[in-house]
Amino acid sequence: MRHSIVAIAAVQAAAPLVGRAAEMQSVRAVIAAAREGVAGALLVTGGVGVGKTSLVGRACAEVAERVLVLGGGALPLTSLSVPLLALRRAVSELAVVDRPALFGGHGTGELLPEAPALFDEWLEARCAVRPVVLVIDDLQWADDSTLDVLTYVVAGSPHRRLALLMTLRRGDIGEGRPVARWLADVKRMPLFTELALEPLDRNATREQLAALLAAPPHESLVGEVFVRTMGNPYFNRLLVSGLSAKARHLRPDLPTDLSAAVLQSWHGLSPAARDLVRVIAVGAQVATGQRLHYAADLAGIADPAPLLREAVAAGVLEMDRRGGYWFRHPLQAEALEGGLAPADRALLHTGFARACERDLDAASPDLESITAIADHHYRAGKDGEAYTWALRAVDAAGRSGGAVEQLRLLRRAIDLHGRLAEARESVEELLDRLRATAAQLGDHEEELAAVDALLAALKENREPLRVAELMVRRGHLRFSTGRGFLRPDDMRRAVRLTTNEPNSWQHSLALAEFAHASLWHNDPDAASLAARALESARATNHPAALAYALAASAMLAVFEDRAEEGRSLASEAISQAVLAGDWWAFVHGALWEANANTTPFNPAWVQHVERRRGQLEDLGAAHAYVAWLSACAAGAWLHGGQWEACAQRLRVALGSNPGVAADAYTRLVAARLAALQGRQREAEAHLDRAEELFTETSAFLAFEFDAVRATVRYAAGDLDGVVDAAEAGATTAGAPPTMCEWLMPFAARALADQAQAMRDAGHPPDLVLERLDGLLRRFPHAIADPGGTTTFYLRVLEALDSWYAAEAARARRSKDCADRWLRTVELLDEILPWEEAYACWRAGEAILVTGTAIGHRRDEAAEVLRRGYALTERLRAGPIQDEIVHLAHSAHIPLGDVHERREDSPRTNTVLDSLTPREQEVLDYVVAGRTYREIARALVVSEKTVSTHVSHLLRKTGATNRVDLARLAARLDRDQHS
């Protein structure tokens, strides 16, 4: 039997219910309590399209096979009244004879006076047979008789298997509706609880779009959707319907079905109210005071008060605390304005502009009024007036700190500038202002466009210093937008342009970034360039030039193993970046400060980055830079196995538009986490988006594209793709890329798998081994990062090199394969937990499969597999855990924890009672299948002592050996608790 509320959930089940974990738990809790005999009533409230019905429907669908779900909804009937309509619909799918008698036995007939009591008695009988979930949807339209019955039900016995779930559209419970009175009364009843369902936040909106588009969405798209829908799930779905997964922006016009959805309540208004509301929409601001007067005049309405009350009662408008009126949802205003004929729209906008100009306070004009005038002229198509007022609004926004508004209006002014025959300002002046505003906001795309336009307009021979500065910044912005890694040639050209002004700060800046780019490309002159840049920058004492010169010298110090000097230089670079307000330089210095202290694989590294990230937030830096450090911290947390902290930082990075660089880095970390935990589709989607965001990938040496690509390709079973990715990263020109240490172990891992597959198919693996030999000749060891000489880093490198060698031994089936894997496990201990878990599997496999798993060696295999299993439990590393479980099951090795005896259930068997406490402890470990070595470690005793205890146990129980002892103890324990 399918009920409407369950059917709704079934239709929507393909898409995950995002951002509703806590709310879903609340609904489940009411249903679970009902199944245990504790009745409850839950009212889920929220705006239109927020997902009330979906939430309740999903919860009901989960239990539809175990409880009786009765679902019905009220309807917005006006000319026809059907008593108990929602309840009639709820029981309509029951057999006729099973329906309540109050419906005349056949579901029809007159309403009986005792309807509430009759329905409650019928419900009581149903609950005695089976738990019941009664769902009433759209309670805001319920009639008085339905509400009376529900009051009786809510006031009924708390000791019955009943969950009453109701949904109510907030905003549709005006004073005239029966539900308003009902709600005031029922809130006092003990069984009643209310759950307010709010719109999704930005992160949840992103998750929903990812599900709808079947791929992680572009952050620009997420931002546009979130601004326009305010997180409404239904509107989100309609707004992106039909869009490609690669879409960066929304369509310019609202989809027809979305317009119809948001204007449904507007169509129910009287003609005069519709006219007034449409004019308010064109006004584009909260209608209060003078603005409300403008709207009424333009609509030809003398007394707007009753019409406003009508619009509020219908849920179209809402009144704020200052008495102003605006739409319950902004998309309503957008749809209404879009529905106007162009000429009518222009006429109304002109009217608003003239009215606002007439009443503007010339002495102290406010930003809101000036911006409104500029916007109305623009929408009316008055280019000259729109340009003049846009610049006035830009100035006003600058005075009030409104950078976002400045950026919007500057873009418009530049666009209008090209249409005007004469303008007092030059386009270069406007571009400079746009560039500065975009830099303040961290909008790298907008800033790069302004810089490119300026470079196209300026002459090198006339303004060489300015051109050089812009060229350096273009290099940064090309990096930040994924268009290209730092290029020495570009920076060399900037140095040449400033050669005639050697004492200028622009010359120091160009030298610094020439050194920076040269260091990444292994230029032998990089060291002398860094020294020259620092000397020049100290002479100019310009904070921005000094910040970049210090950061380049810090980078050089790390490469040359001068860690203490590198820390000092990087710390000073950060201080100068703060003075300059240059957050790109701040992040640059912060990362080299952390690198000078330790390696990204060390927990101490992430603490340095987290501290600087917090400082950036405190300084009010743009989110793009905070997101960049958040993504770096996420990657470090992931290396250390702290995947929850990693996920939290990923959410911070994506909490607002992170910019292209931070977005791509975040996607790489997210892809690796998903692949390690077995979410392959998610991993591939994140990697695809990272690759799409960046024009080049392997060339971005600061990002681990190839290492992550190898990880994801391996998880997908694409072994050739793994080797190709590893070789691409290993052979890219310049310094080794980030995570270069993983490239060779991953390539060898894939080749070892291929060799095994060839043997399994009955073919010699000669070609695979030949490729492996070639790899080992070119790269005899794991690739080391320049400057990686700290003790911790050398331990990491040794462990990964050991992994590389173990994979080669596995491919060749070397006799020492098991020992190599065991050594790798020990080297990885407390350094790289993901890799350690994998090595534990391979070590156990090598011991068990090679035929040496007898006696002590079998104990070694059992111990290392349990160690790996415990790691996979903590890491939620599903793919490796599955391999360990399968291997252990095949070898009859138990993996579970030792189950301690409960103190409230003491043993009463005389045999077990004769044991000492220590012998009982040892017995528990024996029953769990633990080896002597593992028991000795757990109890902090010697293996000889364990052996002695086991001998005592054998004597006291009469068991012949350890296996017999474990079976005897398990049987006696079962008999006791049965």
PDB file of N, CA and C in Angstrom, residues 539-593:
ATOM      1  N   ALA A 539      66.263  48.416   1.071  1.00  0.00           N
ATOM      2  CA  ALA A 539      66.645  49.804   0.797  1.00  0.00           C
ATOM      3  C   ALA A 539      65.409  50.670   0.539  1.00  0.00           C
ATOM      4  N   THR A 540      64.424  50.118  -0.165  1.00  0.00           N
ATOM      5  CA  THR A 540      63.215  50.906  -0.435  1.00  0.00           C
ATOM      6  C   THR A 540      62.288  50.960   0.779  1.00  0.00           C
ATOM      7  N   ASN A 541      62.346  49.910   1.597  1.00  0.00           N
ATOM      8  CA  ASN A 541      61.502  49.798   2.800  1.00  0.00           C
ATOM      9  C   ASN A 541      60.018  49.855   2.457  1.00  0.00           C
ATOM     10  N   HIS A 542      59.678  49.410   1.267  1.00  0.00           N
ATOM     11  CA  HIS A 542      58.276  49.352   0.860  1.00  0.00           C
ATOM     12  C   HIS A 542      57.694  48.020   1.365  1.00  0.00           C
ATOM     13  N   PRO A 543      56.616  48.037   2.146  1.00  0.00           N
ATOM     14  CA  PRO A 543      56.159  46.802   2.797  1.00  0.00           C
ATOM     15  C   PRO A 543      55.784  45.678   1.834  1.00  0.00           C
ATOM     16  N   ALA A 544      55.116  45.993   0.718  1.00  0.00           N
ATOM     17  CA  ALA A 544      54.729  44.928  -0.212  1.00  0.00           C
ATOM     18  C   ALA A 544      55.959  44.307  -0.864  1.00  0.00           C
ATOM     19  N   ALA A 545      56.872  45.153  -1.374  1.00  0.00           N
ATOM     20  CA  ALA A 545      58.090  44.624  -1.995  1.00  0.00           C
ATOM     21  C   ALA A 545      58.899  43.829  -0.991  1.00  0.00           C
ATOM     22  N   LEU A 546      58.970  44.328   0.235  1.00  0.00           N
ATOM     23  CA  LEU A 546      59.747  43.648   1.272  1.00  0.00           C
ATOM     24  C   LEU A 546      59.107  42.307   1.638  1.00  0.00           C
ATOM     25  N   ALA A 547      57.776  42.257   1.702  1.00  0.00           N
ATOM     26  CA  ALA A 547      57.089  41.004   2.031  1.00  0.00           C
ATOM     27  C   ALA A 547      57.425  39.919   1.009  1.00  0.00           C
ATOM     28  N   TYR A 548      57.400  40.265  -0.276  1.00  0.00           N
ATOM     29  CA  TYR A 548      57.676  39.259  -1.306  1.00  0.00           C
ATOM     30  C   TYR A 548      59.158  38.889  -1.339  1.00  0.00           C
ATOM     31  N   ALA A 549      60.034  39.843  -1.123  1.00  0.00           N
ATOM     32  CA  ALA A 549      61.467  39.539  -1.115  1.00  0.00           C
ATOM     33  C   ALA A 549      61.816  38.643   0.070  1.00  0.00           C
ATOM     34  N   LEU A 550      61.245  38.924   1.226  1.00  0.00           N
ATOM     35  CA  LEU A 550      61.486  38.093   2.408  1.00  0.00           C
ATOM     36  C   LEU A 550      60.951  36.683   2.208  1.00  0.00           C
ATOM     37  N   ALA A 551      59.768  36.563   1.597  1.00  0.00           N
ATOM     38  CA  ALA A 551      59.186  35.242   1.361  1.00  0.00           C
ATOM     39  C   ALA A 551      60.046  34.427   0.394  1.00  0.00           C
ATOM     40  N   ALA A 552      60.568  35.076  -0.654  1.00  0.00           N
ATOM     41  CA  ALA A 552      61.445  34.371  -1.598  1.00  0.00           C
ATOM     42  C   ALA A 552      62.711  33.899  -0.904  1.00  0.00           C
ATOM     43  N   SER A 553      63.276  34.741  -0.038  1.00  0.00           N
ATOM     44  CA  SER A 553      64.476  34.343   0.693  1.00  0.00           C
ATOM     45  C   SER A 553      64.171  33.230   1.687  1.00  0.00           C
ATOM     46  N   ALA A 554      62.980  33.250   2.285  1.00  0.00           N
ATOM     47  CA  ALA A 554      62.578  32.162   3.185  1.00  0.00           C
ATOM     48  C   ALA A 554      62.473  30.846   2.419  1.00  0.00           C
ATOM     49  N   MET A 555      61.892  30.918   1.232  1.00  0.00           N
ATOM     50  CA  MET A 555      61.779  29.731   0.381  1.00  0.00           C
ATOM     51  C   MET A 555      63.160  29.169   0.056  1.00  0.00           C
ATOM     52  N   LEU A 556      64.082  30.065  -0.301  1.00  0.00           N
ATOM     53  CA  LEU A 556      65.448  29.636  -0.591  1.00  0.00           C
ATOM     54  C   LEU A 556      66.092  29.000   0.635  1.00  0.00           C
ATOM     55  N   ALA A 557      65.870  29.593   1.809  1.00  0.00           N
ATOM     56  CA  ALA A 557      66.458  29.051   3.033  1.00  0.00           C
ATOM     57  C   ALA A 557      65.939  27.644   3.310  1.00  0.00           C
ATOM     58  N   VAL A 558      64.657  27.413   3.058  1.00  0.00           N
ATOM     59  CA  VAL A 558      64.094  26.063   3.259  1.00  0.00           C
ATOM     60  C   VAL A 558      64.734  25.089   2.279  1.00  0.00           C
ATOM     61  N   PHE A 559      64.859  25.490   1.024  1.00  0.00           N
ATOM     62  CA  PHE A 559      65.488  24.632   0.022  1.00  0.00           C
ATOM     63  C   PHE A 559      66.928  24.285   0.414  1.00  0.00           C
ATOM     64  N   GLU A 560      67.619  25.226   1.061  1.00  0.00           N
ATOM     65  CA  GLU A 560      69.034  25.027   1.401  1.00  0.00           C
ATOM     66  C   GLU A 560      69.230  24.546   2.833  1.00  0.00           C
ATOM     67  N   ASP A 561      68.158  24.096   3.479  1.00  0.00           N
ATOM     68  CA  ASP A 561      68.232  23.519   4.819  1.00  0.00           C
ATOM     69  C   ASP A 561      68.729  24.520   5.860  1.00  0.00           C
ATOM     70  N   ARG A 562      68.264  25.763   5.742  1.00  0.00           N
ATOM     71  CA  ARG A 562      68.555  26.770   6.768  1.00  0.00           C
ATOM     72  C   ARG A 562      67.232  27.113   7.451  1.00  0.00           C
ATOM     73  N   ALA A 563      66.739  26.134   8.217  1.00  0.00           N
ATOM     74  CA  ALA A 563      65.377  26.213   8.745  1.00  0.00           C
ATOM     75  C   ALA A 563      65.176  27.409   9.665  1.00  0.00           C
ATOM     76  N   GLU A 564      66.092  27.639  10.586  1.00  0.00           N
ATOM     77  CA  GLU A 564      65.915  28.731  11.549  1.00  0.00           C
ATOM     78  C   GLU A 564      65.869  30.077  10.835  1.00  0.00           C
ATOM     79  N   GLU A 565      66.758  30.257   9.865  1.00  0.00           N
ATOM     80  CA  GLU A 565      66.755  31.496   9.091  1.00  0.00           C
ATOM     81  C   GLU A 565      65.474  31.624   8.272  1.00  0.00           C
ATOM     82  N   GLY A 566      65.009  30.506   7.721  1.00  0.00           N
ATOM     83  CA  GLY A 566      63.772  30.514   6.947  1.00  0.00           C
ATOM     84  C   GLY A 566      62.574  30.918   7.795  1.00  0.00           C
ATOM     85  N   ARG A 567      62.504  30.421   9.018  1.00  0.00           N
ATOM     86  CA  ARG A 567      61.406  30.798   9.916  1.00  0.00           C
ATOM     87  C   ARG A 567      61.409  32.290  10.188  1.00  0.00           C
ATOM     88  N   SER A 568      62.583  32.822  10.460  1.00  0.00           N
ATOM     89  CA  SER A 568      62.712  34.242  10.778  1.00  0.00           C
ATOM     90  C   SER A 568      62.316  35.109   9.586  1.00  0.00           C
ATOM     91  N   LEU A 569      62.801  34.746   8.398  1.00  0.00           N
ATOM     92  CA  LEU A 569      62.485  35.516   7.191  1.00  0.00           C
ATOM     93  C   LEU A 569      60.994  35.465   6.877  1.00  0.00           C
ATOM     94  N   ALA A 570      60.399  34.289   7.007  1.00  0.00           N
ATOM     95  CA  ALA A 570      58.979  34.146   6.695  1.00  0.00           C
ATOM     96  C   ALA A 570      58.123  34.918   7.686  1.00  0.00           C
ATOM     97  N   SER A 571      58.502  34.873   8.949  1.00  0.00           N
ATOM     98  CA  SER A 571      57.750  35.610   9.967  1.00  0.00           C
ATOM     99  C   SER A 571      57.793  37.116   9.690  1.00  0.00           C
ATOM    100  N   GLU A 572      58.965  37.607   9.294  1.00  0.00           N
ATOM    101  CA  GLU A 572      59.087  39.027   8.958  1.00  0.00           C
ATOM    102  C   GLU A 572      58.278  39.356   7.700  1.00  0.00           C
ATOM    103  N   ALA A 573      58.250  38.420   6.747  1.00  0.00           N
ATOM    104  CA  ALA A 573      57.461  38.628   5.521  1.00  0.00           C
ATOM    105  C   ALA A 573      55.992  38.792   5.858  1.00  0.00           C
ATOM    106  N   ILE A 574      55.498  37.999   6.796  1.00  0.00           N
ATOM    107  CA  ILE A 574      54.088  38.093   7.190  1.00  0.00           C
ATOM    108  C   ILE A 574      53.804  39.450   7.816  1.00  0.00           C
ATOM    109  N   SER A 575      54.709  39.920   8.660  1.00  0.00           N
ATOM    110  CA  SER A 575      54.526  41.228   9.302  1.00  0.00           C
ATOM    111  C   SER A 575      54.464  42.339   8.260  1.00  0.00           C
ATOM    112  N   GLN A 576      55.329  42.279   7.261  1.00  0.00           N
ATOM    113  CA  GLN A 576      55.315  43.292   6.213  1.00  0.00           C
ATOM    114  C   GLN A 576      54.053  43.182   5.343  1.00  0.00           C
ATOM    115  N   ALA A 577      53.589  41.963   5.125  1.00  0.00           N
ATOM    116  CA  ALA A 577      52.365  41.780   4.345  1.00  0.00           C
ATOM    117  C   ALA A 577      51.169  42.404   5.061  1.00  0.00           C
ATOM    118  N   VAL A 578      51.157  42.292   6.386  1.00  0.00           N
ATOM    119  CA  VAL A 578      50.080  42.909   7.165  1.00  0.00           C
ATOM    120  C   VAL A 578      50.123  44.424   7.005  1.00  0.00           C
ATOM    121  N   LEU A 579      51.337  45.007   7.066  1.00  0.00           N
ATOM    122  CA  LEU A 579      51.474  46.454   6.889  1.00  0.00           C
ATOM    123  C   LEU A 579      50.990  46.892   5.508  1.00  0.00           C
ATOM    124  N   ALA A 580      51.259  46.069   4.515  1.00  0.00           N
ATOM    125  CA  ALA A 580      50.873  46.410   3.141  1.00  0.00           C
ATOM    126  C   ALA A 580      49.420  46.070   2.848  1.00  0.00           C
ATOM    127  N   GLY A 581      48.795  45.265   3.719  1.00  0.00           N
ATOM    128  CA  GLY A 581      47.435  44.798   3.431  1.00  0.00           C
ATOM    129  C   GLY A 581      47.405  43.877   2.238  1.00  0.00           C
ATOM    130  N   ASP A 582      48.503  43.157   1.994  1.00  0.00           N
ATOM    131  CA  ASP A 582      48.640  42.275   0.838  1.00  0.00           C
ATOM    132  C   ASP A 582      48.462  40.826   1.319  1.00  0.00           C
ATOM    133  N   TRP A 583      47.257  40.273   1.120  1.00  0.00           N
ATOM    134  CA  TRP A 583      46.974  38.952   1.672  1.00  0.00           C
ATOM    135  C   TRP A 583      47.570  37.836   0.845  1.00  0.00           C
ATOM    136  N   TRP A 584      47.836  38.077  -0.432  1.00  0.00           N
ATOM    137  CA  TRP A 584      48.538  37.074  -1.242  1.00  0.00           C
ATOM    138  C   TRP A 584      49.934  36.863  -0.656  1.00  0.00           C
ATOM    139  N   ALA A 585      50.611  37.968  -0.323  1.00  0.00           N
ATOM    140  CA  ALA A 585      51.937  37.868   0.294  1.00  0.00           C
ATOM    141  C   ALA A 585      51.848  37.216   1.673  1.00  0.00           C
ATOM    142  N   PHE A 586      50.775  37.482   2.405  1.00  0.00           N
ATOM    143  CA  PHE A 586      50.596  36.883   3.735  1.00  0.00           C
ATOM    144  C   PHE A 586      50.540  35.358   3.623  1.00  0.00           C
ATOM    145  N   VAL A 587      49.701  34.852   2.712  1.00  0.00           N
ATOM    146  CA  VAL A 587      49.576  33.402   2.556  1.00  0.00           C
ATOM    147  C   VAL A 587      50.898  32.802   2.094  1.00  0.00           C
ATOM    148  N   HIS A 588      51.550  33.475   1.160  1.00  0.00           N
ATOM    149  CA  HIS A 588      52.850  33.034   0.649  1.00  0.00           C
ATOM    150  C   HIS A 588      53.842  32.895   1.810  1.00  0.00           C
ATOM    151  N   GLY A 589      53.924  33.917   2.650  1.00  0.00           N
ATOM    152  CA  GLY A 589      54.836  33.864   3.789  1.00  0.00           C
ATOM    153  C   GLY A 589      54.419  32.828   4.816  1.00  0.00           C
ATOM    154  N   ALA A 590      53.110  32.697   5.068  1.00  0.00           N
ATOM    155  CA  ALA A 590      52.633  31.752   6.083  1.00  0.00           C
ATOM    156  C   ALA A 590      52.978  30.316   5.717  1.00  0.00           C
ATOM    157  N   LEU A 591      52.859  29.964   4.445  1.00  0.00           N
ATOM    158  CA  LEU A 591      53.155  28.590   4.041  1.00  0.00           C
ATOM    159  C   LEU A 591      54.646  28.287   4.115  1.00  0.00           C
ATOM    160  N   TRP A 592      55.486  29.268   3.766  1.00  0.00           N
ATOM    161  CA  TRP A 592      56.915  29.016   3.877  1.00  0.00           C
ATOM    162  C   TRP A 592      57.383  29.076   5.328  1.00  0.00           C
ATOM    163  N   GLU A 593      56.680  29.797   6.162  1.00  0.00           N
ATOM    164  CA  GLU A 593      56.973  29.750   7.592  1.00  0.00           C
ATOM    165  C   GLU A 593      56.695  28.346   8.131  1.00  0.00           C
TER     166      GLU A 593
END
